[in-house]
């Protein structure tokens, strides 16, 4: 009691805030280890144990009985106790007294009761709902990923404006959705022998404890070869070969690989392409030139009777619908006359398209020597063992142990979608998708069977499916982020600020009245913070559910104080294993359950309980209960229905605590005896038979075809233009011709003066995730253990990387302080590190350090702020995915 | 019996899970790192590499720290674990001088917590009571855990399974097998202390 009283007396936020109205006694008792699970990355699957001594959590360890992490835990998970006992937390509900909002304003917080806080927020929501539910904005992000019940709460507020904030800097999902049918992929480290990483890094970028790092280390020891194509030399690049590339030129690299394979090596997986891709589909070879860029937007040549895409069957020498036969007799290349038209196969179209895009063409663009591009292409083809099979559990799979493994560094550019198309097609030519040794979807098909569309082509249907499937334009737009105008977009947070400030220019017929923020930081996660600040000031009422005083709280009217993970009841469904996989984890799924391991340290509440109360106060409880009954957590097997079934279903007219809902879900899935099981270990596994852990097994040949020709994209673009014309609208701020350019069915390459280095701005800047805080969850940048460890052990992170040879030429020394200026207008400052690991035409800024805040732990304010160098608007966002050009031109000079 | 550790530097990904595992499990004060990882960029392109060298007390077979300790506070147990009996330590720091590995930490004053302007957290209240002004502390291979059959926390937590702990005298232990099968190095072997931490 004395300890907690002391914290109470000494805590606060820099003023005289009194946080405890009464002292709370720690629970008496012996030393005990309690089960929990970690929540500090967006694959929160590691089970832990927490030692509690007289009510105080004193130690964390990975749970050795957990099949998923086997006692391991990464540095983020190891830092949880400083998250729990962080005295800079928000400790009680707060109300602003200073009406002036701003990044540098003291809000003048005063403590209020939970009742007053919730009543105030509910009243504002009710008023907005009554006038126009669209005026309610919800911002969320990676901070809620351990809880899948968050979105149903939002649904009960009836607004279309659910805004997921981190997307702009990591829209890396297009490739996986197109070729694996899921938003994420993983590489098969059980078998892969040759990996070309492009803008990605295995192992060390996350240091995940759920098997990935171990599998990576195992693969290194068994001799897996890695080629890392990246402006920065990653851990895997050091263990293999680093091929430096200019940022944003991955598309040219991919196109040159395609040229080499198709025109020089002339060996690829023809059987695979015939039966499992749209390569045989016939197209009229008609190209257009838009804004100087050659694009192709042709529909498939279709059967007049069935409307099905036609292929050329060499066995009968005529065009037939794609599903006429298995495909082995379909022509892959060639020009044919069909229904009076001259047509070519999709593969022929692609071959002709890349004919001039030689390695020599790509060399000055990418800075990769032509010979190296050829070497990589040859190695990929040779090591893919095209034609070989491997038997697993008595089932013969294609065996393709070579792959291109792409990531955010490839995708976060103006041509990120095109890079994904070009490099994804390399994988398609190798035939390595969802088979042993290759690139795999993260979920297995018993949970989400891969589907094809009416044309036989893979059609994603789960999370983020819109990025392939597209959608309709709504006019006037319902969503404030202009998502209605970007049917294949990832997330469009930057547009909300402009929409809020200039609603009429964005065709909006409403203005936001209430903003709720939970689990995401729409200010810190992106650039243009001044614009965002002005927009936030314009919103009449803002409430946040907050663990700490991050930037959005500077604009909040009410803060609802949130529990730390170890104070939370939570359930997570392990339905996917990301990044790297082996037999150990590929088919491993299950359920994680955490109970609070200590009493709340402060006067905080479980966020889910806060939302249940708000839902009740805003009349949405019955709807919430029905959504929960139907949807709460997905199935992992046919025997586990989603939601709550039978006697465990919620009565729509009754209010339930979140704890009770979790208990009911456990009982619904496993029966009441499972309640006790979770008291021993937080993770209850479910394991698929080995062969079922490869999605190829679920979709035999010719039941789905993967896109080589992105007809769906061209179709989406044409639909967008037609619908906009119907509404006599254009995309606000966009050059519509340039938008058209991006909706080509083939991978584009074009250059823009704003991307290339110039005499004034002779460098480009790159940024990368660091495993100490890869996606900003868990407050790692203010965690005392984490930041002290970085400062003590790793001198290469809170600084700016410059190639040593460049620094020497410029007379710069290790530790000099420089100012970096971006052509986009921003500046940042920091000490330099002279490195061997950065492209000589680039500088590097690691991680997400240096976001200045007033009331968080001061360690938060250390390091170099990368996002200051970015500008986010229509000219820097890919109009398909809304991926940001994250490597602006820069110059720098010594202070 | 000789408890020891084999660290596979090829497997280490430099994540510092071990560093923080040690800090939070042993409750060491700010600035004190019984175990940590040295990150060092070495070599020149294209052969440059970031070297990760996990460091901790080497639990030497012939520990100079034990030899010079005037009070018998520094001891080597029969199982090979070198540790300090806090009650006997007078803080003379001779052991710091002779340790080739800088593995010992002197507590010059009553330790502050991680939030100097905010007082001690409940965990720190418990942890820091073990760190008395004027005493020397160090890694003890998590001996309380080892004596119950567990591994040191830096071994258990390693996301890349880079560390193996065991009885080096037991020919069947994984650690002993690794030393038979692989080339290994002992850091600063020239000091003749025969460390029980090996690098492969």
Coordinates of N, CA, C and O in Angstrom, one line a residue, chain A residues 280-368:
Chain A
X280 N -2.7 -17.9 -70.2 CA -3.2 -18.3 -71.5 C -4.4 -17.4 -72.0 O -4.8 -17.6 -73.1
X281 N -5.0 -16.6 -71.1 CA -6.2 -15.9 -71.5 C -5.8 -14.9 -72.6 O -4.8 -14.3 -72.7
X282 N -6.7 -14.8 -73.6 CA -6.5 -14.1 -74.8 C -6.9 -12.6 -74.6 O -7.9 -12.3 -74.0
X283 N -6.0 -11.8 -75.2 CA -6.2 -10.3 -75.1 C -5.9 -9.7 -76.4 O -5.1 -10.2 -77.2
X284 N -6.6 -8.6 -76.7 CA -6.3 -7.9 -77.9 C -5.1 -7.0 -77.6 O -5.1 -6.2 -76.6
X285 N -4.0 -7.1 -78.4 CA -2.8 -6.3 -78.1 C -2.9 -4.8 -78.4 O -2.3 -4.3 -79.3
X286 N -3.8 -4.2 -77.7 CA -4.0 -2.7 -77.9 C -3.4 -2.0 -76.7 O -3.9 -2.2 -75.5
X287 N -2.5 -1.1 -76.9 CA -1.9 -0.3 -75.9 C -2.3 1.2 -76.1 O -2.6 1.6 -77.2
X288 N -2.4 1.9 -75.0 CA -2.6 3.3 -75.1 C -1.4 4.1 -74.5 O -0.7 3.5 -73.7
X289 N -1.3 5.3 -74.9 CA -0.3 6.1 -74.3 C -1.0 7.3 -73.5 O -1.7 8.1 -74.1
X290 N -0.8 7.3 -72.2 CA -1.5 8.3 -71.4 C -0.4 9.0 -70.6 O 0.4 8.4 -70.0
X291 N -0.4 10.3 -70.7 CA 0.7 11.1 -70.1 C 2.1 10.6 -70.4 O 3.0 10.5 -69.6
X292 N 2.2 10.1 -71.6 CA 3.5 9.6 -72.1 C 3.8 8.2 -71.6 O 4.9 7.7 -71.9
X293 N 2.9 7.5 -70.9 CA 3.2 6.2 -70.4 C 2.3 5.2 -71.2 O 1.1 5.4 -71.4
X294 N 3.0 4.1 -71.6 CA 2.3 3.0 -72.3 C 1.5 2.1 -71.4 O 2.1 1.5 -70.5
X295 N 0.2 2.1 -71.5 CA -0.6 1.3 -70.6 C -1.5 0.3 -71.4 O -1.7 0.6 -72.6
X296 N -2.0 -0.7 -70.8 CA -2.9 -1.6 -71.4 C -4.1 -1.8 -70.5 O -3.9 -2.1 -69.3
X297 N -5.3 -1.6 -71.1 CA -6.5 -1.7 -70.2 C -7.5 -2.7 -70.9 O -8.7 -2.5 -70.7
X298 N -7.0 -3.6 -71.7 CA -7.9 -4.4 -72.4 C -8.6 -5.5 -71.6 O -8.0 -6.1 -70.7
X299 N -9.8 -5.7 -71.8 CA -10.6 -6.8 -71.2 C -10.1 -8.1 -71.8 O -9.5 -8.1 -72.9
X300 N -10.4 -9.2 -71.2 CA -10.1 -10.5 -71.8 C -11.0 -10.6 -73.1 O -12.1 -10.0 -73.1
X301 N -10.5 -11.3 -74.1 CA -11.4 -11.7 -75.2 C -12.4 -12.8 -74.7 O -11.9 -13.8 -74.1
X302 N -13.6 -12.5 -74.8 CA -14.6 -13.4 -74.1 C -15.5 -14.2 -75.1 O -15.7 -13.8 -76.2
X303 N -15.9 -15.3 -74.6 CA -16.8 -16.1 -75.4 C -18.2 -15.4 -75.5 O -18.8 -15.1 -74.4
X304 N -18.7 -15.2 -76.7 CA -19.9 -14.4 -76.8 C -21.1 -15.1 -76.1 O -22.0 -14.4 -75.6
X305 N -21.1 -16.4 -76.0 CA -22.2 -17.1 -75.4 C -22.1 -17.1 -73.9 O -23.1 -16.8 -73.2
X306 N -21.0 -17.4 -73.3 CA -20.9 -17.6 -71.9 C -20.2 -16.3 -71.2 O -20.2 -16.3 -70.0
X307 N -19.6 -15.5 -71.9 CA -18.9 -14.3 -71.4 C -17.6 -14.7 -70.7 O -17.0 -13.9 -70.0
X308 N -17.3 -16.0 -70.8 CA -16.0 -16.4 -70.2 C -14.8 -16.1 -71.0 O -14.9 -16.1 -72.2
X309 N -13.7 -15.8 -70.3 CA -12.5 -15.5 -71.0 C -12.1 -16.7 -71.9 O -12.2 -17.8 -71.5
X310 N -11.5 -16.4 -73.1 CA -11.1 -17.4 -74.0 C -9.6 -17.7 -73.9 O -8.9 -16.8 -73.6
X311 N -9.3 -18.9 -74.2 CA -7.9 -19.4 -74.3 C -7.8 -20.1 -75.6 O -8.8 -20.5 -76.2
X312 N -6.6 -20.3 -76.1 CA -6.3 -21.0 -77.3 C -5.9 -22.4 -77.0 O -4.9 -22.6 -76.3
X313 N -6.8 -23.4 -77.4 CA -6.5 -24.8 -77.1 C -5.7 -25.4 -78.3 O -6.3 -25.5 -79.4
X314 N -4.5 -25.7 -78.1 CA -3.6 -26.2 -79.2 C -4.0 -27.6 -79.6 O -3.7 -28.0 -80.7
X315 N -4.7 -28.3 -78.8 CA -5.1 -29.7 -79.1 C -6.2 -29.6 -80.2 O -6.2 -30.5 -81.1
X316 N -7.1 -28.6 -80.1 CA -8.1 -28.6 -81.1 C -8.0 -27.4 -82.0 O -8.9 -27.1 -82.9
X317 N -7.0 -26.6 -81.8 CA -6.7 -25.4 -82.6 C -7.9 -24.4 -82.7 O -8.3 -24.0 -83.7
X318 N -8.4 -24.2 -81.6 CA -9.5 -23.2 -81.5 C -9.6 -22.5 -80.1 O -9.1 -23.1 -79.2
X319 N -10.2 -21.4 -80.1 CA -10.4 -20.7 -78.9 C -11.5 -21.3 -78.1 O -12.6 -21.6 -78.6
X320 N -11.3 -21.5 -76.8 CA -12.3 -22.2 -75.9 C -12.4 -21.4 -74.6 O -11.4 -20.7 -74.2
X321 N -13.5 -21.5 -73.9 CA -13.5 -20.9 -72.6 C -12.5 -21.4 -71.6 O -12.1 -22.6 -71.8
X322 N -12.0 -20.6 -70.7 CA -10.8 -21.0 -69.9 C -11.0 -22.3 -69.1 O -10.1 -23.0 -68.8
X323 N -12.3 -22.6 -68.8 CA -12.5 -23.9 -68.0 C -13.0 -25.0 -68.9 O -13.5 -26.0 -68.4
X324 N -12.6 -24.9 -70.2 CA -13.0 -26.0 -71.1 C -12.2 -27.3 -70.8 O -12.7 -28.4 -70.9
X325 N -11.0 -27.2 -70.3 CA -10.2 -28.3 -70.0 C -9.3 -27.9 -68.8 O -9.3 -26.8 -68.3
X326 N -8.5 -28.9 -68.4 CA -7.6 -28.6 -67.3 C -6.6 -27.5 -67.6 O -6.2 -26.7 -66.8
X327 N -6.1 -27.4 -68.8 CA -5.3 -26.3 -69.2 C -4.0 -26.8 -69.9 O -3.2 -25.9 -70.4
X328 N -3.6 -28.0 -69.8 CA -2.3 -28.5 -70.2 C -2.1 -28.3 -71.7 O -1.0 -28.2 -72.2
X329 N -3.2 -28.2 -72.5 CA -3.1 -28.0 -73.9 C -3.3 -26.5 -74.3 O -3.4 -26.2 -75.5
X330 N -3.4 -25.6 -73.3 CA -3.7 -24.2 -73.7 C -2.4 -23.6 -74.1 O -1.3 -23.8 -73.6
X331 N -2.5 -22.7 -75.1 CA -1.3 -22.0 -75.6 C -0.9 -21.0 -74.6 O -1.7 -20.2 -74.1
X332 N 0.4 -20.9 -74.3 CA 0.9 -19.9 -73.4 C 1.4 -18.7 -74.2 O 1.4 -17.6 -73.7
X333 N 1.9 -18.9 -75.4 CA 2.3 -17.7 -76.2 C 1.7 -17.8 -77.6 O 1.1 -18.8 -78.0
X334 N 1.8 -16.7 -78.3 CA 1.4 -16.8 -79.7 C 0.3 -15.7 -80.0 O -0.3 -15.1 -79.1
X335 N 0.1 -15.6 -81.3 CA -0.9 -14.6 -81.8 C -2.0 -15.4 -82.6 O -1.6 -16.3 -83.4
X336 N -3.2 -15.1 -82.4 CA -4.3 -16.0 -83.0 C -5.4 -15.0 -83.6 O -5.5 -13.9 -83.2
X337 N -6.1 -15.6 -84.5 CA -7.3 -14.9 -85.0 C -8.5 -15.5 -84.3 O -8.8 -16.7 -84.4
X338 N -9.3 -14.7 -83.6 CA -10.5 -15.2 -82.9 C -11.6 -14.2 -83.1 O -11.5 -13.0 -82.8
X339 N -12.7 -14.7 -83.6 CA -13.9 -13.9 -83.9 C -13.5 -12.7 -84.7 O -14.0 -11.6 -84.3
X340 N -12.6 -12.8 -85.6 CA -12.3 -11.7 -86.5 C -11.3 -10.7 -85.8 O -11.0 -9.7 -86.4
X341 N -10.8 -11.1 -84.7 CA -9.8 -10.2 -84.0 C -8.5 -10.8 -83.9 O -8.4 -12.1 -83.8
X342 N -7.4 -10.0 -84.0 CA -6.1 -10.5 -83.8 C -5.8 -10.5 -82.3 O -5.9 -9.4 -81.7
X343 N -5.6 -11.6 -81.7 CA -5.4 -11.6 -80.2 C -4.1 -12.4 -79.8 O -3.6 -13.1 -80.6
X344 N -3.7 -12.1 -78.6 CA -2.5 -12.8 -78.1 C -2.8 -13.3 -76.7 O -3.7 -12.8 -76.0
X345 N -2.0 -14.3 -76.3 CA -2.1 -14.7 -74.9 C -1.6 -13.6 -74.0 O -0.8 -12.8 -74.4
X346 N -2.0 -13.6 -72.8 CA -1.6 -12.7 -71.8 C -0.1 -12.7 -71.6 O 0.6 -11.7 -71.5
X347 N 0.5 -13.9 -71.6 CA 1.9 -14.1 -71.5 C 2.6 -13.4 -72.7 O 3.7 -12.8 -72.5
X348 N 2.1 -13.6 -73.9 CA 2.7 -13.0 -75.0 C 2.7 -11.5 -74.9 O 3.7 -10.8 -75.3
X349 N 1.6 -11.0 -74.5 CA 1.5 -9.5 -74.2 C 2.6 -9.1 -73.3 O 3.2 -8.1 -73.6
X350 N 2.7 -9.8 -72.2 CA 3.8 -9.4 -71.2 C 5.1 -9.5 -71.9 O 6.0 -8.7 -71.6
X351 N 5.4 -10.6 -72.6 CA 6.7 -10.8 -73.2 C 7.0 -9.7 -74.1 O 8.2 -9.1 -74.1
X352 N 6.1 -9.3 -74.9 CA 6.4 -8.2 -75.8 C 6.6 -6.9 -75.0 O 7.4 -6.0 -75.4
X353 N 5.8 -6.7 -74.0 CA 5.9 -5.5 -73.1 C 7.3 -5.3 -72.5 O 7.8 -4.2 -72.4
X354 N 7.9 -6.5 -72.1 CA 9.2 -6.4 -71.4 C 10.4 -6.6 -72.4 O 11.5 -6.7 -71.9
X355 N 10.1 -6.7 -73.7 CA 11.2 -7.0 -74.6 C 12.3 -6.1 -74.6 O 13.5 -6.5 -74.7
X356 N 12.1 -4.8 -74.4 CA 13.1 -3.8 -74.4 C 13.6 -3.5 -73.0 O 14.5 -2.7 -72.8
X357 N 13.0 -4.0 -72.0 CA 13.3 -3.7 -70.6 C 14.4 -4.6 -70.1 O 14.2 -5.4 -69.2
X358 N 15.5 -4.4 -70.7 CA 16.7 -5.3 -70.4 C 17.4 -5.0 -69.1 O 17.2 -3.9 -68.6
X359 N 18.2 -5.8 -68.6 CA 19.0 -5.4 -67.5 C 19.9 -4.2 -67.7 O 20.1 -3.4 -66.8
X360 N 20.3 -4.0 -69.0 CA 21.1 -2.8 -69.3 C 20.2 -1.6 -69.1 O 20.6 -0.5 -68.7
X361 N 18.9 -1.7 -69.5 CA 17.9 -0.6 -69.3 C 17.8 -0.3 -67.8 O 17.7 0.9 -67.4
X362 N 17.7 -1.4 -67.0 CA 17.4 -1.2 -65.6 C 18.6 -0.7 -64.8 O 18.5 -0.1 -63.8
X363 N 19.8 -0.9 -65.4 CA 21.0 -0.6 -64.6 C 21.1 0.8 -64.1 O 21.3 1.1 -62.9
X364 N 21.0 1.8 -65.0 CA 21.1 3.2 -64.6 C 20.0 3.6 -63.7 O 20.1 4.6 -62.9
X365 N 18.9 3.0 -63.8 CA 17.7 3.4 -63.0 C 17.9 2.8 -61.5 O 17.7 3.5 -60.6
X366 N 18.2 1.5 -61.5 CA 18.3 0.9 -60.2 C 19.6 1.0 -59.5 O 19.8 0.8 -58.3
X367 N 20.7 1.3 -60.3 CA 22.1 1.2 -59.9 C 22.6 -0.3 -59.7 O 23.7 -0.5 -59.2
X368 N 21.8 -1.2 -60.1 CA 22.2 -2.6 -60.0 C 22.9 -3.0 -61.3 O 22.2 -2.8 -62.4

